[in-house]
């Protein structure tokens, strides 16, 4: 059984395989009247698009998004929005060997065991190409957020890549757009570049860690107990290919702290409560506090490396495999816009869930 | 808006506040014919029950579970199972001060902001007492797992508490039941005890990290893309009170590794694929591999400490608060059975989701 | 597999068997701040309660509802509301014969075939006692509707019982409370009474038809395409025990009409659109028009009659059965408050779904 | 808020407007290994396709379905199946007048009131063109049913059109394919033709009633209480455009019957229980009995007629409208394949839900 939908009221179903005719996202629950244009969605897809520099895969995927429904005269109508991206650069011959062999660290073997059939071309449904559909859907979510919560801003960036870490003392969000790693630390770019060049030339790969910060999130988002804001963010991030861990605020480090060290004290500001610190990552009891919402997630190194690895065939014979093809040395880089997109979807979803307590008029007036 | 249900086919809705008449779990989707007895559920509740040693809260909560529906002559009937736990030890006077003041680090302030009304007694719905209902539901899940997958075994244990860590070289699951911390490291118990005694006497608290291991999990569990096994486990753990981070297999550490270091090579064993290591935590592409499924989660220190903290009142005045009452110095300890219960629910849910590909007869035969 | 929950945002899960310790409803998604008292819910339960006159079963079911959670100081908190009704009058001996034999027209045989186990006492989960939980939940829905849409009014009444029909020329809603059939036709009461007395004394039973009218329903309710208001009303009514048909407005009769005869022309009134007639039953394209919403449903005669009927045993032997016990000669009568309750739940659910297009402040203010 | 998905495990989301670039269905939850070809789906779409005779709209809609995902080498893979139908014959000029005026009996006014924006071209999302997507999805459901329950057969046919009824004494399913009304009564065809010709030439329209019969349905389908088989069938049919009533077995007529007249007695046959009659329509307590499942639904006359009708404009002015364009004089005819498709989806969904009680191996074997 498969479950390809996420969201409670803003529901996104992604579909498509890496080497089928197309992939996309079916979005149900977008509020009506939101300005949506293909060109605006394309901006986010281009951010994720591979082949933009030497640190991402050299596959050419133009990833042109088409809007097939749900938008009329430039605005959402409240009906399902269908976003389609045609697959174009499908060099299927690159993947010939994997028809019979399972690539270690990939989902080849588990899809086979679960379904008894798999589209082996490029990972099929388990390919990271699926994240293009997420980014397109995230573009719609951002457009709706812009209308509903204009002060809300989502920013993603890397904070670690293998042994390379950013220096928080030099943290500057303005630097993110100026380097290929989306890191907020200009002085680290050269080291990161040299490090990844080394791995790339060796045919190796490396993991990474992405941090997401949402500012301007209104207090009150989160549907306790099982749709807590942190719960839904954790699920959203963990559903991204290759993600192995998710944390909010202090995260795993909270295991280390005492109650005194972890407390965010409260005082009254001009426009509401203020907090002395943000160990909580902007979420208490699963509900947003109004502070920045901080999420981090770890992406494992891609398993596609040039070193031969032991594996088996469908018929159960021991063998070896080298994953050829054109791969990202650090998939964590391209995970940045994907994480941002997922966060946009989750925040919009909870913004919509949070309505409904008091009366309001319907939008369509007559007379 | 609230969302108090989790699960796809095995759906658990928890209800109840810490100081209301009762709390419990409404379970829909338990397969019929599963042997279920209140006494068997009680075993798990007793494991979570406070007041068993000096390291957990001295509140007395007998946590007697009653089965109100869905079980007939000792077996589940396929209809909803209602589990109720009466609240008995409700010393409401302990909580008098928090009627007007928000406890920092607690959900008092966000529930108030979200709902405009809150049951302030003992945290109300945001109290960790809600986890008693999870443990009861987990008992039902374990009973169903026992019938459907007899080899599946779920074990939880602490691996860190503040500065104290277990030594993996001494790892011995047989030791878990022999110490108050559920740690698989007998030689560490004295140090952990002394450390927590110090914190307890100082009126402080500390975080912790819990690891869960499920062995005997069949390959093929997990509903890609948005109900991946790791996604659902992450959501389940993050929904537990005070949890700030979740990781699978290598987890956050995956950001550090190269592709070579992270690869789990495959070979053919007598009864199916074997893996040279388990960096993946038993999950590839969101689907179980048949290896041990490994999850870790971090629990923050409880915010209820004897040091006065700055806070505000409902009317927006700055003030201070000391959280009196009887609290756990490390809530991570009692999070062990809660994590186990959540894992049982998730694994059963995916076991049920994974059926349906081939024909089978109905259970009720006539003639 | 069972599915015991209905509703999208206002979600009601009913639980319990006719002869278990208790039954009830777990309600998730009730808005916060709604005044809710057990006494107010009891009014609706008493309306459904059997034994009030000679035309309903003589079983005594006090049906006292207890609120176990989700209500604090008389108001909903936004957390799950647990409503419990203890079963008291369980004369299990009345049902001895049905342990082995399946009652024709009852769900005994299908529950057995589906689950391989059944609580045979009084129908178990398939008993109409389950509708007590619906009525209790409907009371909560009515309380929330009163707060959110004060002009909305739901009225149910019978329009047919076997060969007896009401005369629409004498239609007077004020008469409903004055007769045991809830019919809006005072002049018909004597005939209906004589007719049902005859059937009752003969140990027979008869079907009935219930009409529901909701006035004051705001325009715009209904979530096309698969959560249309009429779709959800049809599902809600068809889920009631013994219901075999549901219709909206002209209903089945629409098959007979021409486009000219069926048209509801529109003109502009002082406060919005007006319609020349209401063939549509207040719903166009699945969305409410602002007119009265009109639903009818047919209830089959109970299969519990004194005439012996052919049936089989669990072991497949042919036999006969006479259903003893204390039964309603026309279950359609007590279906009236049940239909009202379901309509209240559906309308509230869609009222909540219909929010979320424009901004609003959170209810909990600070300072 | 919109809800464009139906189904529990076999989930279909339809998308698209009548005059947008395309429409289609996103199917999640189709079991893997089902043989699926576009040509086979096309057969069902052609059955629904307009313009095949003088009794259906003369619009030309080739309705060519494309499979964009989820099928690999002719078989479903268990991943989402995207079905797309390009819109081609979009004579938008036909609909010019309805930009400002609301067509009585159509959803124009309610969509406007609900959303404040609508795609006025041809009804937009509320157009019956949406049912093409249902028929395509139904084709996938039929393919899966063929694999899982080869004896299951679904047949739809008209039983009434305005004043014309079939004669049950002449009932012959073999005749359905031989006439433009899909009626199982050869002798009635001429009368029906003359009747509808008269209405068509007068620019009028008429309602109709469709009956669906599913034979070979295994006992045990239906998920009580709120996903009963009859509940889900009622919802599925009521969600079809213009449907105003749904009934199972005796349906609305059950209100008329006594318990003696309505009873289906049970005896033991060679291969299981047999019933003396089928008043229940093959469903008891929401669960299939193994008898034929019988559903009927009424379709209202299309509101697009040549007689001018009173209406209002968006700005609230009174006016008149004549709905030009090419319309079906009886939309009930083309509702036959749509009803069949919905029934196929519901039965497959419940077949999938009904699994999961006993163990089974995964389909993907290794070695």
PDB file of N, CA, C and O in Angstrom, chain D residues 34-44 65-67 71 73-76 83 136 139-140 143:
ATOM      1  N   UNK D  34      -1.253  -5.085 -11.435  1.00  0.00           N
ATOM      2  CA  UNK D  34      -2.515  -5.133 -12.187  1.00  0.00           C
ATOM      3  C   UNK D  34      -2.246  -4.733 -13.639  1.00  0.00           C
ATOM      4  O   UNK D  34      -1.693  -3.661 -13.891  1.00  0.00           O
ATOM      5  N   UNK D  35      -2.658  -5.551 -14.613  1.00  0.00           N
ATOM      6  CA  UNK D  35      -2.474  -5.168 -16.018  1.00  0.00           C
ATOM      7  C   UNK D  35      -3.347  -3.957 -16.361  1.00  0.00           C
ATOM      8  O   UNK D  35      -4.560  -4.005 -16.176  1.00  0.00           O
ATOM      9  N   UNK D  36      -2.742  -2.875 -16.802  1.00  0.00           N
ATOM     10  CA  UNK D  36      -3.472  -1.647 -17.124  1.00  0.00           C
ATOM     11  C   UNK D  36      -2.962  -1.091 -18.440  1.00  0.00           C
ATOM     12  O   UNK D  36      -1.760  -0.867 -18.609  1.00  0.00           O
ATOM     13  N   UNK D  37      -3.884  -0.882 -19.371  1.00  0.00           N
ATOM     14  CA  UNK D  37      -3.522  -0.271 -20.643  1.00  0.00           C
ATOM     15  C   UNK D  37      -4.469   0.867 -20.950  1.00  0.00           C
ATOM     16  O   UNK D  37      -5.660   0.800 -20.643  1.00  0.00           O
ATOM     17  N   UNK D  38      -3.953   1.894 -21.595  1.00  0.00           N
ATOM     18  CA  UNK D  38      -4.790   3.036 -21.966  1.00  0.00           C
ATOM     19  C   UNK D  38      -5.954   2.580 -22.842  1.00  0.00           C
ATOM     20  O   UNK D  38      -7.079   3.076 -22.703  1.00  0.00           O
ATOM     21  N   UNK D  39      -5.707   1.623 -23.729  1.00  0.00           N
ATOM     22  CA  UNK D  39      -6.768   1.173 -24.625  1.00  0.00           C
ATOM     23  C   UNK D  39      -7.938   0.572 -23.847  1.00  0.00           C
ATOM     24  O   UNK D  39      -9.104   0.746 -24.211  1.00  0.00           O
ATOM     25  N   UNK D  40      -7.622  -0.145 -22.784  1.00  0.00           N
ATOM     26  CA  UNK D  40      -8.679  -0.771 -21.996  1.00  0.00           C
ATOM     27  C   UNK D  40      -9.484   0.284 -21.236  1.00  0.00           C
ATOM     28  O   UNK D  40     -10.704   0.172 -21.097  1.00  0.00           O
ATOM     29  N   UNK D  41      -8.805   1.317 -20.754  1.00  0.00           N
ATOM     30  CA  UNK D  41      -9.535   2.408 -20.090  1.00  0.00           C
ATOM     31  C   UNK D  41     -10.415   3.139 -21.093  1.00  0.00           C
ATOM     32  O   UNK D  41     -11.514   3.598 -20.782  1.00  0.00           O
ATOM     33  N   UNK D  42      -9.894   3.245 -22.326  1.00  0.00           N
ATOM     34  CA  UNK D  42     -10.600   4.003 -23.350  1.00  0.00           C
ATOM     35  C   UNK D  42     -11.984   3.416 -23.650  1.00  0.00           C
ATOM     36  O   UNK D  42     -12.924   4.133 -23.961  1.00  0.00           O
ATOM     37  N   UNK D  43     -12.097   2.107 -23.524  1.00  0.00           N
ATOM     38  CA  UNK D  43     -13.390   1.449 -23.764  1.00  0.00           C
ATOM     39  C   UNK D  43     -14.482   2.052 -22.889  1.00  0.00           C
ATOM     40  O   UNK D  43     -15.591   2.328 -23.338  1.00  0.00           O
ATOM     41  N   UNK D  44     -14.154   2.262 -21.627  1.00  0.00           N
ATOM     42  CA  UNK D  44     -15.151   2.812 -20.692  1.00  0.00           C
ATOM     43  C   UNK D  44     -15.420   4.279 -20.988  1.00  0.00           C
ATOM     44  O   UNK D  44     -16.565   4.739 -20.887  1.00  0.00           O
ATOM     45  N   UNK D  65      -7.532   9.169 -23.093  1.00  0.00           N
ATOM     46  CA  UNK D  65      -6.853   9.123 -21.805  1.00  0.00           C
ATOM     47  C   UNK D  65      -5.378   8.764 -21.994  1.00  0.00           C
ATOM     48  O   UNK D  65      -5.038   7.904 -22.798  1.00  0.00           O
ATOM     49  N   UNK D  66      -4.509   9.467 -21.263  1.00  0.00           N
ATOM     50  CA  UNK D  66      -3.080   9.171 -21.238  1.00  0.00           C
ATOM     51  C   UNK D  66      -2.691   8.728 -19.830  1.00  0.00           C
ATOM     52  O   UNK D  66      -3.130   9.321 -18.848  1.00  0.00           O
ATOM     53  N   UNK D  67      -1.842   7.727 -19.739  1.00  0.00           N
ATOM     54  CA  UNK D  67      -1.323   7.277 -18.437  1.00  0.00           C
ATOM     55  C   UNK D  67       0.052   7.902 -18.245  1.00  0.00           C
ATOM     56  O   UNK D  67       0.976   7.618 -19.000  1.00  0.00           O
ATOM     57  N   UNK D  71       2.385   3.062 -14.043  1.00  0.00           N
ATOM     58  CA  UNK D  71       2.265   1.832 -14.828  1.00  0.00           C
ATOM     59  C   UNK D  71       3.601   1.618 -15.535  1.00  0.00           C
ATOM     60  O   UNK D  71       4.125   2.537 -16.169  1.00  0.00           O
ATOM     61  N   UNK D  73       5.714  -1.147 -17.987  1.00  0.00           N
ATOM     62  CA  UNK D  73       5.631  -2.345 -18.821  1.00  0.00           C
ATOM     63  C   UNK D  73       4.267  -3.010 -18.728  1.00  0.00           C
ATOM     64  O   UNK D  73       4.139  -4.227 -18.591  1.00  0.00           O
ATOM     65  N   UNK D  74       3.212  -2.136 -18.728  1.00  0.00           N
ATOM     66  CA  UNK D  74       1.849  -2.655 -18.794  1.00  0.00           C
ATOM     67  C   UNK D  74       1.219  -3.072 -17.488  1.00  0.00           C
ATOM     68  O   UNK D  74       0.089  -3.547 -17.464  1.00  0.00           O
ATOM     69  N   UNK D  75       1.940  -2.871 -16.379  1.00  0.00           N
ATOM     70  CA  UNK D  75       1.381  -3.266 -15.087  1.00  0.00           C
ATOM     71  C   UNK D  75       1.525  -2.149 -14.067  1.00  0.00           C
ATOM     72  O   UNK D  75       2.498  -1.398 -14.086  1.00  0.00           O
ATOM     73  N   UNK D  76       0.556  -2.073 -13.171  1.00  0.00           N
ATOM     74  CA  UNK D  76       0.643  -1.097 -12.086  1.00  0.00           C
ATOM     75  C   UNK D  76       1.823  -1.453 -11.195  1.00  0.00           C
ATOM     76  O   UNK D  76       2.152  -2.630 -11.007  1.00  0.00           O
ATOM     77  N   UNK D  83      -3.879   9.795 -14.610  1.00  0.00           N
ATOM     78  CA  UNK D  83      -4.617   9.687 -15.863  1.00  0.00           C
ATOM     79  C   UNK D  83      -4.995  11.087 -16.326  1.00  0.00           C
ATOM     80  O   UNK D  83      -5.608  11.846 -15.571  1.00  0.00           O
ATOM     81  N   UNK D 136     -12.509   7.073 -16.114  1.00  0.00           N
ATOM     82  CA  UNK D 136     -11.136   6.598 -16.311  1.00  0.00           C
ATOM     83  C   UNK D 136     -10.648   5.871 -15.056  1.00  0.00           C
ATOM     84  O   UNK D 136     -10.096   4.765 -15.131  1.00  0.00           O
ATOM     85  N   UNK D 139     -12.094   2.559 -14.690  1.00  0.00           N
ATOM     86  CA  UNK D 139     -11.448   1.562 -15.538  1.00  0.00           C
ATOM     87  C   UNK D 139     -10.281   0.885 -14.831  1.00  0.00           C
ATOM     88  O   UNK D 139     -10.076  -0.333 -14.938  1.00  0.00           O
ATOM     89  N   UNK D 140      -9.523   1.688 -14.081  1.00  0.00           N
ATOM     90  CA  UNK D 140      -8.434   1.112 -13.290  1.00  0.00           C
ATOM     91  C   UNK D 140      -9.008   0.201 -12.201  1.00  0.00           C
ATOM     92  O   UNK D 140      -8.508  -0.915 -11.960  1.00  0.00           O
ATOM     93  N   UNK D 143      -9.986  -3.069 -13.640  1.00  0.00           N
ATOM     94  CA  UNK D 143      -8.829  -3.919 -13.938  1.00  0.00           C
ATOM     95  C   UNK D 143      -8.339  -4.611 -12.669  1.00  0.00           C
ATOM     96  O   UNK D 143      -8.002  -5.801 -12.674  1.00  0.00           O
TER      97      UNK D 143
END
